[in-house]
Amino acid sequence: MGQPSSAISWPCPEVLPELHFIPPPLATVPRPNPHPPLATPDARHYLQMENDNDDRRPMLWAAIVPFFSLSVIVYVVRIFDRWRRKSTLSWVEASITVTMAANVVTIALTAVATKYGFGTHMPAIPETDGRITVLLVVWMVGGVASGFARISIVSVTLRCTPGSGSRSTKSFLLWTVIVFQALSIVCPVSMYPLSLSPHHA
């Protein structure tokens, strides 16, 4: 009892046996913000991780991607053969060629913009910055051009390749490609405002 109160450590059961140590409420414990402000580098990293986690393709892509690759190879060989014979391309083949070239340019522009810090996989920069609109337009044009090119290539390949299956099989494959290509364009666009809106906190 003769010791000063400053020497008493807390908790002290000898002095206050009826009290027990109560931890502070959970609300007072600082926690990292799961949705940091969009203007910080941490927010860009967080949004990039969020987009990567959401970027899950259906398992059927494992069967469709080789089909795309084979279709592109067949189409390029046919175009090269037409060029070697000095024959004129049809309007379908010409439109596919132009679309593929535009898609390559779009991919190159997106890669340059990403390299020089104008965005990431999806433009994770504040919406007040005008560059986000440019990148979004480039990304959308690339997706639509890629979809048109894939659908057209598959359609022309199925129609011009003998022995590739019955008419119903060709229609099924073509509509499968169309549906999955539409989903690959619509799903990221529908998630875009949710991922990058400043009100999403």
Coordinates of N, CA and C in Angstrom, one line a residue:
M1 N 0.8 -1.2 0.0 CA 0.0 0.0 0.0 C 0.8 1.3 0.0
G2 N 2.1 1.1 0.5 CA 3.0 2.3 0.5 C 3.6 2.7 -0.8
Q3 N 3.5 1.8 -1.8 CA 4.1 2.1 -3.1 C 3.2 3.1 -3.9
P4 N 3.9 4.0 -4.6 CA 3.1 5.0 -5.4 C 2.3 4.2 -6.5
S5 N 1.2 4.9 -6.9 CA 0.3 4.3 -7.9 C 1.0 4.1 -9.3
S6 N 2.0 4.9 -9.6 CA 2.7 4.8 -10.9 C 3.4 3.5 -11.0
A7 N 3.8 2.9 -9.8 CA 4.5 1.6 -9.9 C 3.7 0.4 -10.1
I8 N 2.4 0.6 -10.1 CA 1.4 -0.5 -10.2 C 1.3 -0.8 -11.7
S9 N 1.5 -2.0 -12.1 CA 1.3 -2.4 -13.5 C -0.1 -2.9 -13.7
W10 N -0.5 -2.7 -14.9 CA -1.9 -3.1 -15.2 C -1.9 -4.3 -16.2
P11 N -2.7 -5.3 -15.9 CA -3.6 -5.5 -14.8 C -2.9 -5.9 -13.5
C12 N -3.5 -5.5 -12.4 CA -2.9 -5.8 -11.1 C -3.9 -6.6 -10.2
P13 N -4.0 -7.9 -10.3 CA -5.0 -8.6 -9.5 C -4.9 -8.4 -8.0
E14 N -3.7 -8.1 -7.5 CA -3.6 -7.9 -6.1 C -4.3 -6.6 -5.6
V15 N -4.3 -5.6 -6.4 CA -4.9 -4.3 -6.0 C -6.4 -4.3 -6.4
L16 N -6.7 -4.8 -7.7 CA -8.0 -4.8 -8.1 C -8.4 -6.2 -8.5
P17 N -8.7 -7.0 -7.5 CA -8.9 -8.4 -7.9 C -10.3 -8.6 -8.6
E18 N -11.2 -7.7 -8.5 CA -12.5 -7.9 -9.1 C -12.5 -7.5 -10.6
L19 N -11.4 -6.9 -11.1 CA -11.4 -6.4 -12.5 C -10.5 -7.4 -13.3
H20 N -10.9 -7.5 -14.6 CA -10.1 -8.4 -15.5 C -9.8 -7.5 -16.7
F21 N -8.7 -7.9 -17.4 CA -8.3 -7.2 -18.5 C -9.3 -7.4 -19.7
I22 N -9.8 -6.4 -20.2 CA -10.7 -6.4 -21.3 C -10.0 -5.9 -22.6
P23 N -9.9 -6.7 -23.6 CA -9.3 -6.2 -24.8 C -10.1 -5.0 -25.5
P24 N -9.4 -4.2 -26.2 CA -10.2 -3.1 -26.8 C -11.1 -3.6 -27.9
P25 N -12.2 -2.9 -28.2 CA -13.2 -3.3 -29.2 C -12.5 -3.5 -30.5
L26 N -13.0 -4.4 -31.3 CA -12.5 -4.7 -32.6 C -12.5 -3.5 -33.5
A27 N -13.5 -2.6 -33.3 CA -13.7 -1.4 -34.1 C -12.5 -0.5 -34.0
T28 N -11.8 -0.5 -32.9 CA -10.7 0.4 -32.7 C -9.4 -0.1 -33.2
V29 N -9.3 -1.4 -33.7 CA -8.1 -2.0 -34.2 C -8.0 -1.5 -35.7
P30 N -6.9 -0.9 -36.0 CA -6.8 -0.4 -37.4 C -6.6 -1.6 -38.4
R31 N -7.3 -1.5 -39.5 CA -7.3 -2.6 -40.5 C -7.0 -2.0 -41.8
P32 N -6.3 -2.7 -42.7 CA -6.1 -2.2 -44.0 C -7.4 -2.0 -44.8
N33 N -7.4 -0.9 -45.6 CA -8.6 -0.6 -46.4 C -8.7 -1.6 -47.5
P34 N -9.7 -2.4 -47.6 CA -9.8 -3.3 -48.8 C -10.0 -2.6 -50.1
H35 N -10.5 -1.4 -50.1 CA -10.7 -0.6 -51.3 C -10.0 0.7 -51.1
P36 N -8.7 0.8 -51.3 CA -8.0 2.1 -51.1 C -8.4 3.0 -52.2
P37 N -8.1 4.3 -52.1 CA -8.4 5.3 -53.1 C -7.7 4.9 -54.5
L38 N -8.4 5.2 -55.5 CA -8.0 4.8 -56.9 C -6.7 5.5 -57.3
A39 N -6.4 6.6 -56.7 CA -5.2 7.4 -57.2 C -3.9 6.8 -56.6
T40 N -3.9 5.9 -55.7 CA -2.7 5.4 -55.1 C -2.1 4.2 -55.8
P41 N -0.8 4.0 -55.8 CA -0.2 2.8 -56.4 C -0.8 1.5 -55.8
D42 N -1.1 1.5 -54.5 CA -1.7 0.3 -53.9 C -3.0 0.0 -54.5
A43 N -3.8 1.0 -54.8 CA -5.1 0.7 -55.5 C -4.9 0.1 -56.8
R44 N -3.9 0.6 -57.6 CA -3.7 0.0 -58.9 C -3.3 -1.5 -58.7
H45 N -2.4 -1.8 -57.8 CA -2.0 -3.2 -57.5 C -3.2 -4.0 -57.1
Y46 N -4.1 -3.4 -56.2 CA -5.3 -4.1 -55.8 C -6.2 -4.4 -56.9
L47 N -6.5 -3.4 -57.7 CA -7.4 -3.6 -58.9 C -6.8 -4.6 -59.9
Q48 N -5.5 -4.6 -60.0 CA -4.9 -5.5 -61.0 C -5.1 -7.0 -60.5
M49 N -4.9 -7.2 -59.1 CA -5.1 -8.5 -58.6 C -6.5 -8.9 -58.7
E50 N -7.5 -7.9 -58.5 CA -8.9 -8.2 -58.6 C -9.3 -8.6 -60.0
N51 N -8.7 -7.9 -60.9 CA -9.0 -8.3 -62.3 C -8.4 -9.6 -62.7
D52 N -7.2 -9.9 -62.2 CA -6.6 -11.2 -62.5 C -7.4 -12.3 -61.9
N53 N -7.9 -12.1 -60.7 CA -8.7 -13.2 -60.1 C -10.0 -13.4 -60.8
D54 N -10.6 -12.3 -61.4 CA -11.9 -12.4 -62.1 C -11.7 -13.0 -63.5
D55 N -10.4 -13.0 -64.0 CA -10.2 -13.4 -65.4 C -10.1 -14.9 -65.5
R56 N -11.2 -15.6 -65.3 CA -11.3 -17.0 -65.4 C -12.1 -17.4 -66.6
R57 N -11.4 -18.2 -67.5 CA -12.1 -18.6 -68.7 C -12.7 -20.0 -68.5
P58 N -13.8 -20.2 -69.2 CA -14.5 -21.5 -69.1 C -13.5 -22.6 -69.6
M59 N -13.7 -23.8 -69.1 CA -12.9 -24.9 -69.5 C -13.0 -25.3 -71.0
L60 N -14.1 -24.9 -71.6 CA -14.3 -25.2 -73.0 C -13.3 -24.5 -73.9
W61 N -12.7 -23.4 -73.3 CA -11.7 -22.7 -74.1 C -10.5 -23.6 -74.5
A62 N -10.3 -24.6 -73.6 CA -9.2 -25.5 -73.9 C -9.4 -26.3 -75.2
A63 N -10.6 -26.5 -75.6 CA -10.9 -27.1 -76.8 C -11.1 -26.2 -78.0
I64 N -11.5 -24.9 -77.7 CA -11.8 -23.9 -78.7 C -10.5 -23.3 -79.2
V65 N -9.5 -23.0 -78.3 CA -8.3 -22.3 -78.7 C -7.5 -23.1 -79.8
P66 N -7.3 -24.4 -79.7 CA -6.6 -25.1 -80.8 C -7.4 -25.0 -82.1
F67 N -8.7 -25.0 -82.0 CA -9.5 -24.8 -83.2 C -9.3 -23.5 -83.8
F68 N -9.2 -22.4 -83.0 CA -8.9 -21.1 -83.5 C -7.6 -21.1 -84.2
S69 N -6.6 -21.7 -83.5 CA -5.2 -21.7 -84.1 C -5.2 -22.4 -85.5
L70 N -5.9 -23.5 -85.5 CA -5.9 -24.3 -86.8 C -6.6 -23.5 -87.9
S71 N -7.7 -22.8 -87.5 CA -8.5 -22.0 -88.5 C -7.6 -20.9 -89.0
V72 N -6.9 -20.2 -88.1 CA -6.0 -19.1 -88.5 C -4.9 -19.6 -89.5
I73 N -4.3 -20.7 -89.2 CA -3.3 -21.3 -90.0 C -3.8 -21.6 -91.4
V74 N -5.0 -22.3 -91.4 CA -5.6 -22.6 -92.7 C -5.9 -21.4 -93.5
Y75 N -6.5 -20.3 -92.8 CA -6.8 -19.1 -93.5 C -5.6 -18.4 -94.1
V76 N -4.5 -18.3 -93.3 CA -3.3 -17.6 -93.8 C -2.7 -18.4 -95.0
V77 N -2.8 -19.7 -94.9 CA -2.2 -20.5 -96.1 C -3.1 -20.2 -97.3
R78 N -4.4 -20.1 -97.2 CA -5.3 -19.8 -98.3 C -5.0 -18.4 -98.9
I79 N -4.8 -17.5 -98.0 CA -4.5 -16.1 -98.5 C -3.2 -16.0 -99.2
F80 N -2.2 -16.7 -98.6 CA -0.9 -16.7 -99.3 C -1.0 -17.4 -100.6
D81 N -1.7 -18.5 -100.8 CA -1.9 -19.2 -102.0 C -2.6 -18.2 -103.0
R82 N -3.6 -17.5 -102.6 CA -4.3 -16.5 -103.5 C -3.3 -15.5 -103.9
W83 N -2.5 -15.0 -103.0 CA -1.5 -13.9 -103.4 C -0.5 -14.5 -104.4
R84 N -0.1 -15.7 -104.2 CA 0.9 -16.3 -105.1 C 0.4 -16.5 -106.5
R85 N -0.9 -16.8 -106.6 CA -1.6 -17.0 -107.9 C -2.1 -15.7 -108.5
K86 N -1.9 -14.6 -107.8 CA -2.3 -13.3 -108.3 C -3.8 -13.2 -108.5
S87 N -4.6 -14.0 -107.7 CA -6.0 -14.0 -107.8 C -6.6 -12.9 -106.8
T88 N -7.8 -12.5 -107.1 CA -8.5 -11.4 -106.3 C -9.2 -12.1 -105.1
L89 N -9.0 -11.4 -103.9 CA -9.7 -11.9 -102.7 C -11.2 -11.5 -102.8
S90 N -12.0 -12.4 -102.2 CA -13.4 -12.1 -102.1 C -13.6 -11.0 -101.0
W91 N -14.8 -10.4 -101.0 CA -15.1 -9.3 -100.0 C -15.0 -9.9 -98.6
V92 N -15.4 -11.2 -98.4 CA -15.3 -11.8 -97.1 C -13.8 -11.9 -96.7
E93 N -13.0 -12.5 -97.6 CA -11.6 -12.6 -97.2 C -10.9 -11.3 -97.0
A94 N -11.3 -10.3 -97.8 CA -10.7 -9.0 -97.7 C -11.0 -8.4 -96.3
S95 N -12.3 -8.5 -96.0 CA -12.8 -7.9 -94.7 C -12.1 -8.6 -93.5
I96 N -11.9 -9.9 -93.6 CA -11.3 -10.7 -92.5 C -9.8 -10.2 -92.4
T97 N -9.1 -10.1 -93.6 CA -7.7 -9.6 -93.6 C -7.6 -8.3 -92.9
V98 N -8.5 -7.3 -93.3 CA -8.4 -6.0 -92.8 C -8.7 -6.0 -91.3
T99 N -9.7 -6.8 -90.9 CA -10.0 -6.9 -89.4 C -8.8 -7.5 -88.6
M100 N -8.2 -8.5 -89.2 CA -7.0 -9.1 -88.5 C -5.9 -8.0 -88.3
A101 N -5.7 -7.3 -89.4 CA -4.6 -6.3 -89.3 C -5.0 -5.2 -88.3
A102 N -6.3 -4.8 -88.3 CA -6.7 -3.8 -87.3 C -6.5 -4.3 -85.9
N103 N -6.8 -5.6 -85.7 CA -6.7 -6.2 -84.4 C -5.2 -6.2 -84.0
V104 N -4.3 -6.5 -84.9 CA -2.9 -6.5 -84.6 C -2.4 -5.1 -84.2
V105 N -2.9 -4.1 -84.9 CA -2.6 -2.7 -84.5 C -3.1 -2.3 -83.2
T106 N -4.3 -2.7 -82.9 CA -4.9 -2.5 -81.6 C -4.1 -3.1 -80.4
I107 N -3.7 -4.3 -80.6 CA -2.9 -5.0 -79.6 C -1.6 -4.3 -79.4
A108 N -1.0 -3.8 -80.5 CA 0.3 -3.1 -80.4 C 0.1 -1.8 -79.7
L109 N -1.0 -1.0 -80.0 CA -1.2 0.2 -79.2 C -1.5 0.0 -77.8
T110 N -2.2 -1.1 -77.4 CA -2.4 -1.4 -76.0 C -1.1 -1.8 -75.3
A111 N -0.3 -2.5 -76.0 CA 1.0 -2.9 -75.4 C 1.9 -1.7 -75.2
V112 N 1.9 -0.7 -76.1 CA 2.7 0.5 -75.9 C 2.1 1.3 -74.8
A113 N 0.8 1.4 -74.7 CA 0.2 2.2 -73.6 C 0.5 1.6 -72.3
T114 N 0.5 0.2 -72.2 CA 0.8 -0.4 -71.0 C 2.3 -0.3 -70.6
K115 N 3.2 -0.3 -71.6 CA 4.6 -0.2 -71.3 C 4.9 1.2 -70.7
Y116 N 4.3 2.2 -71.2 CA 4.6 3.6 -70.8 C 3.7 4.0 -69.7
G117 N 3.1 3.1 -68.9 CA 2.4 3.5 -67.7 C 1.0 4.1 -67.9
F118 N 0.4 3.9 -69.0 CA -1.0 4.5 -69.2 C -2.1 3.6 -68.6
G119 N -1.7 2.4 -68.2 CA -2.7 1.5 -67.6 C -2.1 0.1 -67.4
T120 N -2.9 -0.8 -67.0 CA -2.4 -2.2 -66.8 C -3.3 -3.1 -67.7
H121 N -3.6 -4.3 -67.2 CA -4.4 -5.2 -68.0 C -5.7 -4.6 -68.3
M122 N -6.3 -3.9 -67.3 CA -7.5 -3.0 -67.5 C -7.0 -1.7 -67.0
P123 N -7.5 -0.6 -67.5 CA -6.9 0.7 -67.1 C -7.2 1.1 -65.7
A124 N -6.3 0.7 -64.8 CA -6.5 1.0 -63.3 C -5.9 2.4 -63.0
I125 N -6.5 3.4 -63.5 CA -6.2 4.8 -63.2 C -7.5 5.5 -62.9
P126 N -7.4 6.7 -62.3 CA -8.6 7.4 -61.9 C -9.4 7.8 -63.1
E127 N -10.8 7.8 -62.9 CA -11.7 8.1 -64.0 C -11.6 9.5 -64.4
T128 N -11.0 10.4 -63.6 CA -10.9 11.8 -64.0 C -9.8 12.0 -65.0
D129 N -8.9 11.0 -65.2 CA -7.8 11.1 -66.2 C -8.4 10.7 -67.6
G130 N -8.2 11.5 -68.6 CA -8.7 11.2 -69.9 C -8.2 10.0 -70.5
R131 N -7.0 9.6 -70.1 CA -6.4 8.4 -70.8 C -7.2 7.2 -70.6
I132 N -8.0 7.1 -69.5 CA -8.7 5.9 -69.2 C -9.8 5.7 -70.3
T133 N -10.4 6.8 -70.8 CA -11.4 6.6 -71.9 C -10.7 6.1 -73.2
V134 N -9.5 6.6 -73.5 CA -8.8 6.2 -74.7 C -8.5 4.7 -74.6
L135 N -8.0 4.3 -73.4 CA -7.6 2.9 -73.3 C -8.8 2.0 -73.3
L136 N -9.9 2.5 -72.8 CA -11.1 1.7 -72.8 C -11.7 1.5 -74.2
V137 N -11.6 2.6 -75.0 CA -12.0 2.5 -76.4 C -11.1 1.5 -77.2
V138 N -9.8 1.7 -76.9 CA -8.9 0.8 -77.6 C -9.1 -0.7 -77.2
W139 N -9.4 -0.9 -76.0 CA -9.6 -2.3 -75.5 C -10.9 -2.8 -76.1
M140 N -12.0 -2.0 -76.2 CA -13.2 -2.4 -76.7 C -13.1 -2.7 -78.2
V141 N -12.4 -1.8 -78.9 CA -12.3 -2.0 -80.4 C -11.5 -3.3 -80.6
G142 N -10.5 -3.5 -79.8 CA -9.7 -4.8 -80.0 C -10.5 -6.0 -79.7
G143 N -11.4 -5.9 -78.7 CA -12.2 -7.1 -78.4 C -13.2 -7.4 -79.5
V144 N -13.9 -6.3 -80.0 CA -14.9 -6.5 -81.1 C -14.2 -7.0 -82.4
A145 N -13.1 -6.4 -82.7 CA -12.3 -6.8 -83.9 C -11.9 -8.2 -83.8
S146 N -11.4 -8.6 -82.6 CA -10.9 -9.9 -82.4 C -12.1 -10.9 -82.6
G147 N -13.2 -10.5 -82.0 CA -14.4 -11.4 -82.1 C -14.9 -11.6 -83.5
F148 N -14.9 -10.5 -84.3 CA -15.4 -10.5 -85.7 C -14.4 -11.4 -86.5
A149 N -13.1 -11.2 -86.2 CA -12.1 -11.9 -87.0 C -12.2 -13.4 -86.7
R150 N -12.4 -13.8 -85.4 CA -12.5 -15.2 -85.1 C -13.7 -15.9 -85.7
I151 N -14.8 -15.2 -85.5 CA -16.1 -15.7 -86.0 C -16.0 -15.9 -87.6
S152 N -15.5 -14.9 -88.2 CA -15.4 -14.9 -89.7 C -14.4 -16.0 -90.1
I153 N -13.3 -16.1 -89.5 CA -12.3 -17.1 -89.9 C -12.9 -18.5 -89.7
V154 N -13.6 -18.8 -88.6 CA -14.2 -20.1 -88.3 C -15.2 -20.4 -89.3
S155 N -16.1 -19.4 -89.7 CA -17.1 -19.6 -90.6 C -16.6 -19.9 -92.0
V156 N -15.6 -19.1 -92.5 CA -15.1 -19.4 -93.8 C -14.3 -20.7 -93.8
T157 N -13.6 -21.0 -92.7 CA -12.9 -22.3 -92.7 C -13.8 -23.5 -92.7
L158 N -14.9 -23.4 -92.0 CA -15.9 -24.5 -92.0 C -16.5 -24.7 -93.3
R159 N -16.8 -23.6 -94.0 CA -17.5 -23.7 -95.3 C -16.6 -24.2 -96.4
C160 N -15.3 -23.8 -96.3 CA -14.4 -24.1 -97.4 C -13.5 -25.4 -97.2
T161 N -13.6 -26.0 -96.0 CA -12.8 -27.2 -95.7 C -13.7 -28.4 -96.0
P162 N -13.3 -29.2 -97.0 CA -14.1 -30.4 -97.3 C -13.9 -31.5 -96.2
G163 N -15.0 -32.2 -95.9 CA -14.9 -33.3 -94.9 C -14.7 -32.8 -93.5
S164 N -15.1 -31.6 -93.2 CA -14.9 -31.1 -91.8 C -16.1 -31.4 -90.9
G165 N -17.1 -32.2 -91.4 CA -18.3 -32.5 -90.6 C -19.6 -32.2 -91.4
S166 N -20.7 -32.7 -90.8 CA -22.0 -32.4 -91.4 C -22.3 -30.9 -91.2
R167 N -23.4 -30.5 -91.8 CA -23.9 -29.1 -91.7 C -24.3 -28.8 -90.3
S168 N -24.9 -29.7 -89.6 CA -25.3 -29.4 -88.2 C -24.1 -29.3 -87.3
T169 N -23.1 -30.1 -87.6 CA -21.8 -30.0 -86.8 C -21.2 -28.7 -87.0
K170 N -21.1 -28.2 -88.2 CA -20.5 -26.9 -88.5 C -21.3 -25.8 -87.9
S171 N -22.6 -25.9 -87.9 CA -23.4 -24.8 -87.3 C -23.2 -24.8 -85.8
F172 N -23.1 -26.0 -85.2 CA -22.9 -26.1 -83.7 C -21.6 -25.4 -83.4
L173 N -20.5 -25.8 -84.1 CA -19.2 -25.2 -83.8 C -19.2 -23.7 -84.0
L174 N -19.8 -23.2 -85.1 CA -19.9 -21.8 -85.3 C -20.6 -21.1 -84.2
W175 N -21.8 -21.5 -83.8 CA -22.6 -20.9 -82.8 C -21.9 -21.0 -81.4
T176 N -21.1 -22.0 -81.2 CA -20.4 -22.1 -79.9 C -19.3 -21.0 -79.9
V177 N -18.6 -20.8 -81.0 CA -17.6 -19.8 -81.1 C -18.3 -18.4 -80.9
I178 N -19.4 -18.2 -81.5 CA -20.1 -16.9 -81.4 C -20.5 -16.6 -80.0
V179 N -21.1 -17.6 -79.3 CA -21.6 -17.4 -77.9 C -20.4 -17.1 -77.0
F180 N -19.3 -17.9 -77.1 CA -18.2 -17.7 -76.2 C -17.5 -16.4 -76.5
Q181 N -17.4 -16.0 -77.7 CA -16.8 -14.7 -78.1 C -17.6 -13.6 -77.5
A182 N -19.0 -13.7 -77.6 CA -19.8 -12.7 -77.0 C -19.7 -12.6 -75.5
L183 N -19.6 -13.7 -74.9 CA -19.4 -13.7 -73.4 C -18.0 -13.1 -73.0
S184 N -17.0 -13.4 -73.8 CA -15.7 -12.8 -73.5 C -15.7 -11.3 -73.7
I185 N -16.6 -10.7 -74.5 CA -16.6 -9.3 -74.6 C -17.6 -8.7 -73.6
V186 N -18.8 -9.3 -73.4 CA -19.8 -8.7 -72.5 C -19.4 -8.8 -71.1
C187 N -18.8 -9.9 -70.6 CA -18.5 -10.1 -69.2 C -17.5 -9.0 -68.7
P188 N -16.3 -8.8 -69.3 CA -15.4 -7.8 -68.8 C -16.0 -6.4 -68.9
V189 N -16.8 -6.1 -69.9 CA -17.4 -4.8 -70.0 C -18.4 -4.6 -68.8
S190 N -19.2 -5.6 -68.5 CA -20.1 -5.5 -67.4 C -19.4 -5.3 -66.0
M191 N -18.2 -5.9 -65.9 CA -17.5 -5.8 -64.7 C -16.7 -4.5 -64.6
Y192 N -16.5 -3.8 -65.7 CA -15.6 -2.6 -65.7 C -16.1 -1.5 -64.8
P193 N -17.4 -1.1 -64.8 CA -17.8 0.0 -63.8 C -17.7 -0.4 -62.4
L194 N -17.9 -1.7 -62.1 CA -17.9 -2.2 -60.7 C -16.4 -2.2 -60.2
S195 N -15.5 -2.5 -61.1 CA -14.1 -2.5 -60.6 C -13.4 -1.2 -60.5
L196 N -13.8 -0.2 -61.3 CA -13.1 1.0 -61.4 C -13.9 2.3 -61.0
S197 N -15.1 2.1 -60.6 CA -15.9 3.2 -60.2 C -15.4 3.8 -58.9
P198 N -15.2 5.1 -58.7 CA -14.8 5.6 -57.4 C -15.8 5.4 -56.3
H199 N -17.1 5.1 -56.7 CA -18.1 4.9 -55.6 C -18.0 3.4 -55.2
H200 N -17.2 2.6 -55.8 CA -17.2 1.2 -55.4 C -16.2 1.1 -54.2
A201 N -16.6 1.2 -53.0 CA -15.8 1.2 -51.8 C -16.3 0.2 -50.8

